[in-house]
Amino acid sequence: MQVLVRDNNVDQALRVLKKKMQREGVFREMKQRRSYEKPSERKTRERSEAVRRARKLARKKAIREGLLPAPPKKIVERKPPLPEIKERVD
């Protein structure tokens, strides 16, 4: 995995790297590898994940085809920015 650092902005590059790792599932895999998982538990987990993915895909397809109503969009209220404090020079 590779991330370019532009204008010596390491913080932005770290955010991009973390987002890429999250998308690839690296953090989830690291968490799972912390402790031993029995093969039977692994199969059960993988099967349930596959079922969850299939249901999600079917739900999205049904929404696209108009068979199910689309979920209402969440309205996010943003707080106004804090006023800037100007320093007085005496």
mmCIF file with all atom_site columns, N, CA and C in Angstrom, residues 27-39 41-42 45:
data_model
loop_
_atom_site.group_PDB
_atom_site.id
_atom_site.type_symbol
_atom_site.label_atom_id
_atom_site.label_alt_id
_atom_site.label_comp_id
_atom_site.label_asym_id
_atom_site.label_entity_id
_atom_site.label_seq_id
_atom_site.pdbx_PDB_ins_code
_atom_site.Cartn_x
_atom_site.Cartn_y
_atom_site.Cartn_z
_atom_site.occupancy
_atom_site.B_iso_or_equiv
_atom_site.pdbx_formal_charge
_atom_site.auth_seq_id
_atom_site.auth_comp_id
_atom_site.auth_asym_id
_atom_site.auth_atom_id
_atom_site.pdbx_PDB_model_num
ATOM 1  N N  . PHE A 1 27 ? -7.505  -3.399  9.560  1.00 0.00 ? 27 PHE A N  1
ATOM 2  C CA . PHE A 1 27 ? -7.739  -3.246  10.992 1.00 0.00 ? 27 PHE A CA 1
ATOM 3  C C  . PHE A 1 27 ? -8.594  -4.390  11.526 1.00 0.00 ? 27 PHE A C  1
ATOM 4  N N  . ARG A 1 28 ? -9.609  -4.793  10.752 1.00 0.00 ? 28 ARG A N  1
ATOM 5  C CA . ARG A 1 28 ? -10.476 -5.892  11.172 1.00 0.00 ? 28 ARG A CA 1
ATOM 6  C C  . ARG A 1 28 ? -9.674  -7.186  11.289 1.00 0.00 ? 28 ARG A C  1
ATOM 7  N N  . GLU A 1 29 ? -8.798  -7.408  10.306 1.00 0.00 ? 29 GLU A N  1
ATOM 8  C CA . GLU A 1 29 ? -7.981  -8.625  10.330 1.00 0.00 ? 29 GLU A CA 1
ATOM 9  C C  . GLU A 1 29 ? -7.004  -8.613  11.497 1.00 0.00 ? 29 GLU A C  1
ATOM 10 N N  . MET A 1 30 ? -6.415  -7.461  11.792 1.00 0.00 ? 30 MET A N  1
ATOM 11 C CA . MET A 1 30 ? -5.495  -7.364  12.927 1.00 0.00 ? 30 MET A CA 1
ATOM 12 C C  . MET A 1 30 ? -6.220  -7.672  14.229 1.00 0.00 ? 30 MET A C  1
ATOM 13 N N  . LYS A 1 31 ? -7.436  -7.169  14.352 1.00 0.00 ? 31 LYS A N  1
ATOM 14 C CA . LYS A 1 31 ? -8.219  -7.403  15.564 1.00 0.00 ? 31 LYS A CA 1
ATOM 15 C C  . LYS A 1 31 ? -8.548  -8.893  15.707 1.00 0.00 ? 31 LYS A C  1
ATOM 16 N N  . GLN A 1 32 ? -8.870  -9.547  14.596 1.00 0.00 ? 32 GLN A N  1
ATOM 17 C CA . GLN A 1 32 ? -9.205  -10.965 14.646 1.00 0.00 ? 32 GLN A CA 1
ATOM 18 C C  . GLN A 1 32 ? -7.986  -11.825 14.976 1.00 0.00 ? 32 GLN A C  1
ATOM 19 N N  . ARG A 1 33 ? -6.824  -11.398 14.540 1.00 0.00 ? 33 ARG A N  1
ATOM 20 C CA . ARG A 1 33 ? -5.616  -12.192 14.762 1.00 0.00 ? 33 ARG A CA 1
ATOM 21 C C  . ARG A 1 33 ? -5.017  -12.015 16.152 1.00 0.00 ? 33 ARG A C  1
ATOM 22 N N  . ARG A 1 34 ? -5.588  -11.134 16.960 1.00 0.00 ? 34 ARG A N  1
ATOM 23 C CA . ARG A 1 34 ? -5.078  -10.955 18.321 1.00 0.00 ? 34 ARG A CA 1
ATOM 24 C C  . ARG A 1 34 ? -5.224  -12.218 19.146 1.00 0.00 ? 34 ARG A C  1
ATOM 25 N N  . SER A 1 35 ? -6.289  -12.959 18.908 1.00 0.00 ? 35 SER A N  1
ATOM 26 C CA . SER A 1 35 ? -6.494  -14.191 19.659 1.00 0.00 ? 35 SER A CA 1
ATOM 27 C C  . SER A 1 35 ? -6.842  -15.311 18.684 1.00 0.00 ? 35 SER A C  1
ATOM 28 N N  . TYR A 1 36 ? -6.646  -16.534 19.145 1.00 0.00 ? 36 TYR A N  1
ATOM 29 C CA . TYR A 1 36 ? -6.892  -17.703 18.308 1.00 0.00 ? 36 TYR A CA 1
ATOM 30 C C  . TYR A 1 36 ? -8.384  -17.890 18.088 1.00 0.00 ? 36 TYR A C  1
ATOM 31 N N  . GLU A 1 37 ? -8.742  -18.245 16.870 1.00 0.00 ? 37 GLU A N  1
ATOM 32 C CA . GLU A 1 37 ? -10.127 -18.517 16.525 1.00 0.00 ? 37 GLU A CA 1
ATOM 33 C C  . GLU A 1 37 ? -10.225 -19.949 16.026 1.00 0.00 ? 37 GLU A C  1
ATOM 34 N N  . LYS A 1 38 ? -11.064 -20.719 16.671 1.00 0.00 ? 38 LYS A N  1
ATOM 35 C CA . LYS A 1 38 ? -11.218 -22.113 16.268 1.00 0.00 ? 38 LYS A CA 1
ATOM 36 C C  . LYS A 1 38 ? -11.749 -22.189 14.833 1.00 0.00 ? 38 LYS A C  1
ATOM 37 N N  . PRO A 1 39 ? -11.342 -23.205 14.100 1.00 0.00 ? 39 PRO A N  1
ATOM 38 C CA . PRO A 1 39 ? -11.810 -23.334 12.712 1.00 0.00 ? 39 PRO A CA 1
ATOM 39 C C  . PRO A 1 39 ? -13.338 -23.348 12.589 1.00 0.00 ? 39 PRO A C  1
ATOM 40 N N  . GLU A 1 41 ? -15.476 -21.863 14.604 1.00 0.00 ? 41 GLU A N  1
ATOM 41 C CA . GLU A 1 41 ? -15.946 -20.492 14.836 1.00 0.00 ? 41 GLU A CA 1
ATOM 42 C C  . GLU A 1 41 ? -15.676 -19.625 13.609 1.00 0.00 ? 41 GLU A C  1
ATOM 43 N N  . ARG A 1 42 ? -14.531 -19.856 12.976 1.00 0.00 ? 42 ARG A N  1
ATOM 44 C CA . ARG A 1 42 ? -14.172 -19.084 11.784 1.00 0.00 ? 42 ARG A CA 1
ATOM 45 C C  . ARG A 1 42 ? -15.168 -19.336 10.654 1.00 0.00 ? 42 ARG A C  1
ATOM 46 N N  . ARG A 1 45 ? -18.454 -17.615 11.476 1.00 0.00 ? 45 ARG A N  1
ATOM 47 C CA . ARG A 1 45 ? -18.343 -16.167 11.291 1.00 0.00 ? 45 ARG A CA 1
ATOM 48 C C  . ARG A 1 45 ? -18.354 -15.810 9.814  1.00 0.00 ? 45 ARG A C  1
#
